[in-house]
Short mmCIF file of C-alpha atoms and ligand atoms in Angstrom, two decimals:
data_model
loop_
_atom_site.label_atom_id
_atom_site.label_comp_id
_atom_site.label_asym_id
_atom_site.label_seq_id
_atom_site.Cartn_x
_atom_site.Cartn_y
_atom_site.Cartn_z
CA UNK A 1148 0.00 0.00 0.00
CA UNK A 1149 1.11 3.34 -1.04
CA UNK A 1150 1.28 6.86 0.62
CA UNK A 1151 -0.96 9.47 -0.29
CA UNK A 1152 0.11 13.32 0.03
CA UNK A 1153 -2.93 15.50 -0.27
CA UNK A 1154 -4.02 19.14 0.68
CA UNK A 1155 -0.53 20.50 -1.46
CA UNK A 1156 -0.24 23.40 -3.23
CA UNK A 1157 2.28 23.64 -6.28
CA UNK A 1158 5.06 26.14 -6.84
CA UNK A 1159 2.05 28.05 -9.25
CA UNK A 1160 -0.51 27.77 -7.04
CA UNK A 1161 -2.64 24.37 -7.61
CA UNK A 1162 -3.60 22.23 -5.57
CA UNK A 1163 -2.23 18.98 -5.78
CA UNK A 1164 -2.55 15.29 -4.06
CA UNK A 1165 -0.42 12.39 -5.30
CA UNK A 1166 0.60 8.93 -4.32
CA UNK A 1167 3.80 7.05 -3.88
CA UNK A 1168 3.62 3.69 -4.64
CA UNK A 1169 6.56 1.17 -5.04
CA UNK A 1170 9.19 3.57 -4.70
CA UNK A 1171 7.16 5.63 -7.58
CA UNK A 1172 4.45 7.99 -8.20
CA UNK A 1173 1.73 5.97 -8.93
CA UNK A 1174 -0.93 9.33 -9.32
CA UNK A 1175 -0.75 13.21 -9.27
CA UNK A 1176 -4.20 14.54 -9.01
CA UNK A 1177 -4.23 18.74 -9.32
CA UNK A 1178 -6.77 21.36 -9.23
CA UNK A 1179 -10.27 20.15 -8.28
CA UNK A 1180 -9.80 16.47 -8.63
CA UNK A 1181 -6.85 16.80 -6.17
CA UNK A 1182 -9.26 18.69 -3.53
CA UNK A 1183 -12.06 15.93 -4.10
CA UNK A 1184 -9.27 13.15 -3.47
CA UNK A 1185 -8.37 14.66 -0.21
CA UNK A 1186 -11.64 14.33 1.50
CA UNK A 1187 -12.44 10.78 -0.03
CA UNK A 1188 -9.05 9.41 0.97
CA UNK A 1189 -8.53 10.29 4.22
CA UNK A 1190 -11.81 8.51 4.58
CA UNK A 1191 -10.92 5.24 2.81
CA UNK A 1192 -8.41 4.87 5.24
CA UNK A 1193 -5.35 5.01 3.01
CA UNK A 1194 -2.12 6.32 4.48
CA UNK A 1195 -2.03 10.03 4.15
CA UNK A 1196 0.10 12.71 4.46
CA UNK A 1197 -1.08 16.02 4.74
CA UNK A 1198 0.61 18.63 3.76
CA UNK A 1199 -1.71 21.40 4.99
CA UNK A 1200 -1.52 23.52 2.18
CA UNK A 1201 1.81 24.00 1.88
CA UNK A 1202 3.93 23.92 -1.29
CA UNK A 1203 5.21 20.42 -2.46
CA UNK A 1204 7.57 20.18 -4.59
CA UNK A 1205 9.80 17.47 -6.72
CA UNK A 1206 12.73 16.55 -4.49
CA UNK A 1207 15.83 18.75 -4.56
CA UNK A 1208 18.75 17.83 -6.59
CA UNK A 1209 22.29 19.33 -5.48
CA UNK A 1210 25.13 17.99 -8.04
CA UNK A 1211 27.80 19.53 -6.06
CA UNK A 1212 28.40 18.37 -2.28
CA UNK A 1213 31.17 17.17 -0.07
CA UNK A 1214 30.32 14.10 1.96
CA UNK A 1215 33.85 13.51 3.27
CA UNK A 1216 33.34 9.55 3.66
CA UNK A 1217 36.26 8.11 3.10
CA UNK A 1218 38.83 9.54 5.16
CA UNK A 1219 37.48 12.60 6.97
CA UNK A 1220 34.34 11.27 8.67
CA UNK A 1221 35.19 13.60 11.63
CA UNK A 1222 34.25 16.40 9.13
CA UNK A 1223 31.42 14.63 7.58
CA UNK A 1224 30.36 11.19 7.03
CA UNK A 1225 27.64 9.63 4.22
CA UNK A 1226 24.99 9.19 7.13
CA UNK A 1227 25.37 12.97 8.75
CA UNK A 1228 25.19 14.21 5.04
CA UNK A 1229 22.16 13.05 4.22
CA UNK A 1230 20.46 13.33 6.84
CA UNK A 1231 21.03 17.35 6.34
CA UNK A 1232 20.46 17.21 2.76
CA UNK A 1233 16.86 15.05 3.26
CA UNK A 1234 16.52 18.05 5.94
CA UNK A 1235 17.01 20.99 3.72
CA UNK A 1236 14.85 19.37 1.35
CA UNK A 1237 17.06 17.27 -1.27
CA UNK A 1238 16.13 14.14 -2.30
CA UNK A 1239 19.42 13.20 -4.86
CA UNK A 1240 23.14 14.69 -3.86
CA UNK A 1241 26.28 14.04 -6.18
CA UNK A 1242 29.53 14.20 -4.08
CA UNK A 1243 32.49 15.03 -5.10
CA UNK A 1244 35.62 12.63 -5.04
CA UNK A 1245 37.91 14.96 -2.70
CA UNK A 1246 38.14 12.61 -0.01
CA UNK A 1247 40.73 10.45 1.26
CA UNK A 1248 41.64 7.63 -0.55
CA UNK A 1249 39.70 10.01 -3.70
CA UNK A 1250 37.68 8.24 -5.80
CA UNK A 1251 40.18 7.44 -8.51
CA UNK A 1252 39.49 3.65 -8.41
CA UNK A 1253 35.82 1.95 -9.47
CA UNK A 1254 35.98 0.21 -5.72
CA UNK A 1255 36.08 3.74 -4.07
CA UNK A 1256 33.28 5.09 -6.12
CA UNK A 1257 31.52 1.78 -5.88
CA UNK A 1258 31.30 2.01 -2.07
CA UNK A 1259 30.72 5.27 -1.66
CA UNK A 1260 27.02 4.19 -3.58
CA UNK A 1261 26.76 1.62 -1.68
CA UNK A 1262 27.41 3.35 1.46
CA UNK A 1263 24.83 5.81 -0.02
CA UNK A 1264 21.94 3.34 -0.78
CA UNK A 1265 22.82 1.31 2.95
CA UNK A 1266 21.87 4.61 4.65
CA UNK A 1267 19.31 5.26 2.42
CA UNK A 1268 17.81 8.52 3.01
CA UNK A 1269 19.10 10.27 -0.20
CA UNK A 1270 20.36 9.19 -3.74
CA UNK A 1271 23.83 9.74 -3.04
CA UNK A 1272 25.54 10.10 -7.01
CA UNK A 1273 28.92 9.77 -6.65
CA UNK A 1274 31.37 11.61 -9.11
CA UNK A 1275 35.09 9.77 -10.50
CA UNK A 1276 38.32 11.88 -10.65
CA UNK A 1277 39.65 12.88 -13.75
CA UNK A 1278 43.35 12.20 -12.67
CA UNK A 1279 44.95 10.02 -10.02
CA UNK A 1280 45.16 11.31 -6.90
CA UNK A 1281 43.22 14.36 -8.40
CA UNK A 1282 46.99 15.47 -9.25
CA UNK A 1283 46.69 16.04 -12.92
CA UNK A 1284 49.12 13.87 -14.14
CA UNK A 1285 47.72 10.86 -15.36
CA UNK A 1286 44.11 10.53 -16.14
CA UNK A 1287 41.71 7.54 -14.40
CA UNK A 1288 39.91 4.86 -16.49
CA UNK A 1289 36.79 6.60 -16.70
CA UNK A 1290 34.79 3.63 -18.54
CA UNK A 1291 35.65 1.11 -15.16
CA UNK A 1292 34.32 4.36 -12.73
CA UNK A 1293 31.03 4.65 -14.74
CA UNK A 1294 30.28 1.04 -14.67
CA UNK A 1295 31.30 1.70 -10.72
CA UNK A 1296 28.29 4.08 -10.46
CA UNK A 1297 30.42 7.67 -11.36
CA UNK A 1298 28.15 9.87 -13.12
CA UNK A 1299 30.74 12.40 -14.04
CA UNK A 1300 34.46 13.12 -13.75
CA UNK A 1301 35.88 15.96 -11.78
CA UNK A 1302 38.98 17.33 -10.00
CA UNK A 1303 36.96 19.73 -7.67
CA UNK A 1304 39.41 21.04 -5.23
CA UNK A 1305 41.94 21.60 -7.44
CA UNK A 1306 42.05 22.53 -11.36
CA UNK A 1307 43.52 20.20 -13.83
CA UNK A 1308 46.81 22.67 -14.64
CA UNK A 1309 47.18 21.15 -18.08
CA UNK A 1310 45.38 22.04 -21.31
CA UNK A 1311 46.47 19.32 -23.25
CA UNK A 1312 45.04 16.81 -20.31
CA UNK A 1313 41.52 18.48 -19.83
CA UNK A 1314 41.40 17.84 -23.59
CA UNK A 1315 42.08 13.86 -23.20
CA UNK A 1316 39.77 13.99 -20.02
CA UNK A 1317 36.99 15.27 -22.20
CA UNK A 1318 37.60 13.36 -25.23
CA UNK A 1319 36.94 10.35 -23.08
CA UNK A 1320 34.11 11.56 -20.84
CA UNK A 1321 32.08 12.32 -24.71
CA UNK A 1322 32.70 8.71 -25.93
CA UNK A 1323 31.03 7.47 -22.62
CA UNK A 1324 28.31 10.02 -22.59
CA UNK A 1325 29.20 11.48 -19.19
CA UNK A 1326 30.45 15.27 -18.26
CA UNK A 1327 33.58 16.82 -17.25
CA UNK A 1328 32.55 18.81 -14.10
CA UNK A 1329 35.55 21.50 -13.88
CA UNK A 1330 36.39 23.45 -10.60
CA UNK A 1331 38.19 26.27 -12.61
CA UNK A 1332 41.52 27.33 -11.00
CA UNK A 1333 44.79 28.21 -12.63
CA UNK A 1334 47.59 27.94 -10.20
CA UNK A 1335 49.99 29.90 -11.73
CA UNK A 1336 47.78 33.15 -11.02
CA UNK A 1337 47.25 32.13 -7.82
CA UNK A 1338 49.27 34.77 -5.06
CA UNK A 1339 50.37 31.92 -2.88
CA UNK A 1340 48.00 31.31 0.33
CA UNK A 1341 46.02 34.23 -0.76
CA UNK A 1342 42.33 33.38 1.28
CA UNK A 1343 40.31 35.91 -0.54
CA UNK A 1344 38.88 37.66 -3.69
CA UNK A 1345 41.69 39.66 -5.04
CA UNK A 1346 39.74 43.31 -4.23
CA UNK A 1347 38.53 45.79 -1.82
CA UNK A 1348 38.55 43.42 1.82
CA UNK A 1349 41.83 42.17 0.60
CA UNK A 1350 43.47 45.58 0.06
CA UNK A 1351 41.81 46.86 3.11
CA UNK A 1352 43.44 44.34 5.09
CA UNK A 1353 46.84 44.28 3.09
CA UNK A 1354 46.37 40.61 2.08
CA UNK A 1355 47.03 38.90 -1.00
CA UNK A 1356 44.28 38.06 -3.40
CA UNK A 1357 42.57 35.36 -5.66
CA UNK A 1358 42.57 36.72 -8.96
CA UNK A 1359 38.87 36.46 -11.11
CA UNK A 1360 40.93 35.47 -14.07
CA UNK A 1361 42.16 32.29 -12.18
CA UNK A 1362 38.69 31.00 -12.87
CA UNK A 1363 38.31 32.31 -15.92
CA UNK A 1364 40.99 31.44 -17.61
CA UNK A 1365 40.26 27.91 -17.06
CA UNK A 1366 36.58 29.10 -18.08
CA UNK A 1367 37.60 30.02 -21.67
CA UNK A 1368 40.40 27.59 -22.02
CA UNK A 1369 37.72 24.61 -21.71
CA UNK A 1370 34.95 25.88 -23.79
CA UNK A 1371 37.68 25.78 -26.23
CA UNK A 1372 38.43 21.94 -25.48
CA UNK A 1373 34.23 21.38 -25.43
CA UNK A 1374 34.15 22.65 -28.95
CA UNK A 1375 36.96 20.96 -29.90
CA UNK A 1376 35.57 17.71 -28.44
CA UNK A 1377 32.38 18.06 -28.05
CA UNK A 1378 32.00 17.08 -24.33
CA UNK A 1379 29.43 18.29 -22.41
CA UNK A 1380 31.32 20.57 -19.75
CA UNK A 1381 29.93 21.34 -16.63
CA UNK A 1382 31.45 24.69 -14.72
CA UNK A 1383 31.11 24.49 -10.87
CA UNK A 1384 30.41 27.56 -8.97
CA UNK A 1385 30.64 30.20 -11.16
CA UNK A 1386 31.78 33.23 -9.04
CA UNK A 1387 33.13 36.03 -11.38
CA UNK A 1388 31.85 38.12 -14.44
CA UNK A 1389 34.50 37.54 -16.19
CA UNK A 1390 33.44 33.52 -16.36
CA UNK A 1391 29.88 33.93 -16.86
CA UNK A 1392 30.71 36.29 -19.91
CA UNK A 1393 32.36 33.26 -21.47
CA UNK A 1394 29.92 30.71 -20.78
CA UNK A 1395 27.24 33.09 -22.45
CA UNK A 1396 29.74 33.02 -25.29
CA UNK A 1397 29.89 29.48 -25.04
CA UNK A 1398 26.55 28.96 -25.37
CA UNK A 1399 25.64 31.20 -28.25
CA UNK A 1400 28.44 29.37 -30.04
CA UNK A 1401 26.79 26.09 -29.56
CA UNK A 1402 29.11 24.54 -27.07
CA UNK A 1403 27.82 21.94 -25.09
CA UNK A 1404 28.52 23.84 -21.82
CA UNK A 1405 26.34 24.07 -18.83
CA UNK A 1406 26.79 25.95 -15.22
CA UNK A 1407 25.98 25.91 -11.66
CA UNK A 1408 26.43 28.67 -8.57
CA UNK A 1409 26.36 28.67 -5.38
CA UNK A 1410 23.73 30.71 -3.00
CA UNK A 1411 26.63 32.31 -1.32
CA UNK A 1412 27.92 33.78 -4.53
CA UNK A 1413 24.62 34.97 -5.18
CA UNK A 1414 23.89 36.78 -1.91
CA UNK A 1415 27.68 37.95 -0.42
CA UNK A 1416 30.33 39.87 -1.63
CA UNK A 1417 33.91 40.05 -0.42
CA UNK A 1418 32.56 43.88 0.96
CA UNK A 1419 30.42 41.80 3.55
CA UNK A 1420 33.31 39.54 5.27
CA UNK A 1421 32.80 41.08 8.78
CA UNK A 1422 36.49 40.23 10.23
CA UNK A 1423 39.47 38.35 8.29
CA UNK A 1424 40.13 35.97 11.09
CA UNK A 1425 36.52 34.46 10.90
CA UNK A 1426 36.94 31.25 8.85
CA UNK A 1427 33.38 30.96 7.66
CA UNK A 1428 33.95 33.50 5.11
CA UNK A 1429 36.38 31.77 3.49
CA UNK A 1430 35.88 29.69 0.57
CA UNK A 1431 37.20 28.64 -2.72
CA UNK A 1432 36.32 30.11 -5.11
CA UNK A 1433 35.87 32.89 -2.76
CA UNK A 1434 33.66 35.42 -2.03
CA UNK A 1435 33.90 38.24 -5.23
CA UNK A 1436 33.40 42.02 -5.22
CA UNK A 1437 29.41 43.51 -5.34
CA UNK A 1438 29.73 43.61 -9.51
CA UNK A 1439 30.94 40.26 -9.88
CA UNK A 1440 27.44 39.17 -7.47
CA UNK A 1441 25.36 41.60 -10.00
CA UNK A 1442 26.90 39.14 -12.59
CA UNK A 1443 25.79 35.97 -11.61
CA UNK A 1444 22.58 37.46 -10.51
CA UNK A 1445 22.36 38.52 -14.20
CA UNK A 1446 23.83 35.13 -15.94
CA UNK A 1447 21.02 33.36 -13.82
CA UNK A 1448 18.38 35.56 -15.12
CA UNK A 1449 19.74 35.23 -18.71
CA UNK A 1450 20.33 31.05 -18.70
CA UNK A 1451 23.97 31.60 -18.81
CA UNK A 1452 23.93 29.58 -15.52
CA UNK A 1453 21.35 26.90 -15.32
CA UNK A 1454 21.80 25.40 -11.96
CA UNK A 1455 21.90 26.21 -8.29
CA UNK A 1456 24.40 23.66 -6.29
CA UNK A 1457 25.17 24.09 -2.59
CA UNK A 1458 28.85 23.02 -2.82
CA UNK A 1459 28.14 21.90 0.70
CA UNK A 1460 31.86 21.76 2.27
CA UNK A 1461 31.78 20.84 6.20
CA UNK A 1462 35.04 21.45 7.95
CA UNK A 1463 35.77 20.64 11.99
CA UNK A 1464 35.05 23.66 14.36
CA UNK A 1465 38.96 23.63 15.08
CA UNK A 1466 40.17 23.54 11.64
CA UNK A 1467 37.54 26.74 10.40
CA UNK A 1468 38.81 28.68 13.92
CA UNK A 1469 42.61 28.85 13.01
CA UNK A 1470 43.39 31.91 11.32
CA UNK A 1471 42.94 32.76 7.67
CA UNK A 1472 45.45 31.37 6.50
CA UNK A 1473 45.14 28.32 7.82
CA UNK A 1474 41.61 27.30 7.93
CA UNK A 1475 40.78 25.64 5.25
CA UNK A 1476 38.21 27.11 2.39
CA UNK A 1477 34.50 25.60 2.61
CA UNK A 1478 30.98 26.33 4.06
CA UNK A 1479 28.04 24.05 4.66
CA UNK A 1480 24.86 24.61 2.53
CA UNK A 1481 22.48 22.34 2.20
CA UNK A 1482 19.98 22.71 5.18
CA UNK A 1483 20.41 27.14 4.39
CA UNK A 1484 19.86 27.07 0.41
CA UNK A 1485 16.27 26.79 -0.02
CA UNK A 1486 15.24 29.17 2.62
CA UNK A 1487 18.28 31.31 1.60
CA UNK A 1488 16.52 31.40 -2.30
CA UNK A 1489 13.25 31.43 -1.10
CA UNK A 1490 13.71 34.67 1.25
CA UNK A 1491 16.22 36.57 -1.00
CA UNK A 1492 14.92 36.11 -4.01
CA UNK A 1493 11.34 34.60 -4.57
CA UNK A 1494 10.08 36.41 -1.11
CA UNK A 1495 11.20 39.64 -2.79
CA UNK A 1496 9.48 39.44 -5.97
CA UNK A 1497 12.85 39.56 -7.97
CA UNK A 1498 12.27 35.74 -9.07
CA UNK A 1499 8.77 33.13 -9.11
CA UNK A 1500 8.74 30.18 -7.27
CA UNK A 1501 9.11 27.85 -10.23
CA UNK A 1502 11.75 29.51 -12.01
CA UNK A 1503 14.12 28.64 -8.71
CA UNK A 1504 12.63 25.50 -7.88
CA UNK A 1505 12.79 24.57 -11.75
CA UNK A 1506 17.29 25.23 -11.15
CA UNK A 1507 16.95 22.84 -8.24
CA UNK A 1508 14.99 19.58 -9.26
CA UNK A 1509 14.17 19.82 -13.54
CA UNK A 1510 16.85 21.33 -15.03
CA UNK A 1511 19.69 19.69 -13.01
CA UNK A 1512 17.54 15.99 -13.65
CA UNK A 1513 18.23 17.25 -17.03
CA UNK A 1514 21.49 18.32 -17.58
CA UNK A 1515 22.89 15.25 -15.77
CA UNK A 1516 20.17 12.34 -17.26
CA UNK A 1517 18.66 11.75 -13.67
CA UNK A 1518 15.20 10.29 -13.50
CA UNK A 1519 13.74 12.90 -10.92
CA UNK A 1520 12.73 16.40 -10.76
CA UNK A 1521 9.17 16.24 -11.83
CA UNK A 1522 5.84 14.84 -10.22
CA UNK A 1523 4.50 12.85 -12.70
CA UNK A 1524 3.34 9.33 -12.48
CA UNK A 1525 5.54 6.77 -13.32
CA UNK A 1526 8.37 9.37 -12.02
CA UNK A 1527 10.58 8.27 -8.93
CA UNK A 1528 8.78 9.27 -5.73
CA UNK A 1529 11.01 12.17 -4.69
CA UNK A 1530 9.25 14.64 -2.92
CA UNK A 1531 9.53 17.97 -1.01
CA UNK A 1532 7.03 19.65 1.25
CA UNK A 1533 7.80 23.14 2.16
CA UNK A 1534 6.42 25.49 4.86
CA UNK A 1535 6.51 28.89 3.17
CA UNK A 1536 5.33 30.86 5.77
CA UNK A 1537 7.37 29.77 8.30
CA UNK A 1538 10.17 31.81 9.48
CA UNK A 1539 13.08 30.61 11.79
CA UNK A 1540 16.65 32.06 12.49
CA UNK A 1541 19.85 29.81 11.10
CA UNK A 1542 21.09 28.21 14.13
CA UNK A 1543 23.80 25.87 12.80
CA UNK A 1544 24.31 23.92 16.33
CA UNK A 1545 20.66 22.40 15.12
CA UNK A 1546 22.34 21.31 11.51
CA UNK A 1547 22.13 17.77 11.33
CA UNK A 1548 25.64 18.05 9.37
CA UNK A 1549 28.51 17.84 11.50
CA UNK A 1550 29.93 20.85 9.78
CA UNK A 1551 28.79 24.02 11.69
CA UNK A 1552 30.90 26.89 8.82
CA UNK A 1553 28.16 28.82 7.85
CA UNK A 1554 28.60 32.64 7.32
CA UNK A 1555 24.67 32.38 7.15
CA UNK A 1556 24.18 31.66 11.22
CA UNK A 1557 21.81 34.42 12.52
CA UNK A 1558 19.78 35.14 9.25
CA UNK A 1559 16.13 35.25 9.76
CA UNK A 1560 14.70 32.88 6.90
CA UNK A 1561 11.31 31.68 5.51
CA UNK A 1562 10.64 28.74 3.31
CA UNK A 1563 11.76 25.66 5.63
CA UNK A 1564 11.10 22.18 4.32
CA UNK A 1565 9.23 19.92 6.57
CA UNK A 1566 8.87 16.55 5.25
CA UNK A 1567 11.10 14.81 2.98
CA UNK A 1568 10.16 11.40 0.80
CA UNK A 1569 12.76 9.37 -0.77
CA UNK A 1570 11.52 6.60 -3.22
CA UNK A 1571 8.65 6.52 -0.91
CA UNK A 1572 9.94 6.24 2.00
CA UNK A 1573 9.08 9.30 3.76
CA UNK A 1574 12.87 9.82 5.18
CA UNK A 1575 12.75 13.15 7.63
CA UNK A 1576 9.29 14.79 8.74
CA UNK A 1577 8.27 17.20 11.06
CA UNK A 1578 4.98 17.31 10.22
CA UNK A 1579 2.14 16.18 12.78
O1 DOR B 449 35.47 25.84 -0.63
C1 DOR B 449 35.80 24.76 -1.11
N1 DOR B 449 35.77 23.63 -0.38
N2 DOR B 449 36.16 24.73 -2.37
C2 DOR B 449 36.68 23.64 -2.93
O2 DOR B 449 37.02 23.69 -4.06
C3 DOR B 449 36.87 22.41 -2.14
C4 DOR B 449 35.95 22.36 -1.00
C5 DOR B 449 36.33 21.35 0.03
O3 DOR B 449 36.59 20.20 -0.33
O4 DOR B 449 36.36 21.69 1.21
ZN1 ZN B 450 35.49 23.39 -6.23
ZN1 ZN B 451 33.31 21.60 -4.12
#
């Protein structure tokens, strides 16, 4: 016997009942039929959920998080991760293969799904390395990591330094119908140890800087290689005009190139980092000046960027509290970006409901070949329900990630998810 959601309301407004049945949805009722339904079915005695009104949603889809399992549990672990991500709402996460050993091997990648599916709150998609050891020298065998379960190939953390390798990488990524997902970083514009955007905090403070064209060198360089190739290339958070003027380039060339950004590159600039020894500001890339947020703001509204990613980075509470220089770069995100979205933008009028919830579940379902992000019957039975209305304050000793680096703690949100379902299985609830 399946579950039943009724009394839900859809990003435009409809109302909407449907039921999860064998890990699918088995019926989406909207409008009137879906108000009829709820009265009858509570009734029949069939399980029922309901959502009270409030908006639900196709489960969230973040293609860009850091689960840190193998290696540095103490940061993270594949059970504390999904438990925030089912919290803040997501229903599928791809990690990335940063961890220690990385996943440069088709065991490694293979467990981490495993490990993924045994805790089994979220689909936990985990991405191959392009090189060995993720240290650009020598590339992986990308056709034994897919059949392992890798549904991309990235270096994130670091930049693959050589042109001539990214080209190989993507060469072979095409002929097995899987993307190169690029963190974008040249490290021979890097100032050494620099923690923050080359600019205005960084000059006030007489510290070195991260140059924009660090990322956006890499930016142009591998559009290049994705014509060349034809690859589909994937940017990760986009940060800096400079790149999003080259992916819009990209794109109106007919280059198979697709982007994602980050909430925090969206809603801070380097002009709001309230004190340089506060490690929670500091991220890679890091946090640009006011015209470079105007610019993603802008390549969002355009399509230049088509997704929104968390890039969800927990660190240990020592680690973050030792100094700029030394703390290492990364925030948390997942159980903040919704109601971060929701509040800053869609609260505000600037942007609808569906147009961000569309960059969270649809598009990314599309640009990566994933079966959610849509309620439709015969669809996997992924679902969100949100509490608009609700406002609470981020307090990130309630995170269920172990990872408390959040520049976000304090912000009075709105837009809180309150029940999660995974496959059917309803996986994290607070409502009732
Ligand atoms: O801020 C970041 N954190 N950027 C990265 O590229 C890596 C990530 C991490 O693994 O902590
Ligand atoms: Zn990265
Ligand atoms: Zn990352």
């Amino acid at each position: 016997m399946g579950i039943w959601i009724i009394n839900g309301r859809t990003a435009e407004g409809e109302s909407i009942a449907l039921l999860a049945e064998n890990g699918l949805i088995a019926d989406v009722l909207r409008g009137a039929a879906a108000d009829e339904a709820a009265g009858r079915l509570a009734a029949a005695g069939h399980e029922v959920v309901d959502a009270g009104g409030r908006l639900v949603a196709p489960g969230l889809i973040d293609m860009h998080v850091h689960f840190r399992e193998p290696g540095f549990e103490y940061k993270e672990d594949i059970e504390t991760g999904s438990k925030a991500a089912v919290r803040g709402g997501f229903t599928t996460v791809a990690c990335m293969p940063n961890t220690r050993p990385v996943l440069d091997k088709a065991e490694t990648v293979a467990r981490v799904a495993q490990r993924g599916k045994d805790v089994g709150l979220a689909r936990v998609l985990p991405y191959g390395c392009i090189t060995i050891g993720e240290l650009g020298r020598e590339l992986t065998d990308f056709a034994a990591l897919k059949e392992a379960g890798a549904i991309g190939f990235t270096d994130d953390g670091v930049g693959v330094q050589e042109a001539g390798m990214m080209k190989e990488a993507m060469r072979r990524a095409a002929a097995l119908g899987l993307p190169i997902v690029a963190h974008c970083e040249d490290n021979s514009l890097l100032a050494g140890g620099a923690s923050f955007t080359d600019g205005a905090f960084a000059r006030k403070h007489g510290l070195p800087g991260i140059p924009n064209e660090s990322e956006a060198v890499h930016v142009g360089r591998d559009i290049l290689l994705a014509e060349a190739t034809g690859a589909h290339y994937h940017v990760c958070h986009v940060s800096t005009e400079q790149s999003a003027r080259l992916i819009r380039l990209g794109k109106q060339s007919g280059v198979r190139v697709t982007a994602e950004v980050c909430p925090h590159h969206l809603l801070l600039s380097d002009e709001d980092i309230p004190d340089p020894n506060d490690g929670n500001w500091k991220m890679n890339p890091p946090l640009r000046s006011p015209r470079d947020v105007e610019a993603m703001i802008a390549a969002v509204e355009d399509g230049t960027i088509d997704i929104f990613v968390t890039d969800h980075a927990p660190h240990g509470a020592e680690e973050k509290s030792r100094g700029i220089e030394r703390a290492p770069f990364g925030i948390v995100g997942l159980e903040t970006a919704f109601p971060l979205l929701y509040t800053k933008f869609v609260a505000t009028g600037r942007w609808s409901l569906s147009f961000v919830l569309e960059r969270m579940t649809r598009r990314p379902a599309e640009l990566f070949g994933l079966p959610g992000g849509r309620l439709e019957r015969g669809a996997p039975a992924d679902v969100t329900v949100i509490d608009l209305a609700e406002e609470r304050t981020v307090d990130p000793a309630k995170f269920a990630s172990k990872g408390r680096n959040t520049p976000f703690a304090g912000w009075k949100l709105r837009g809180w998810p309150v029940l999660t379902m995974t496959g059917g299985n309803i996986v994290w609830s607070e409502l009732n």
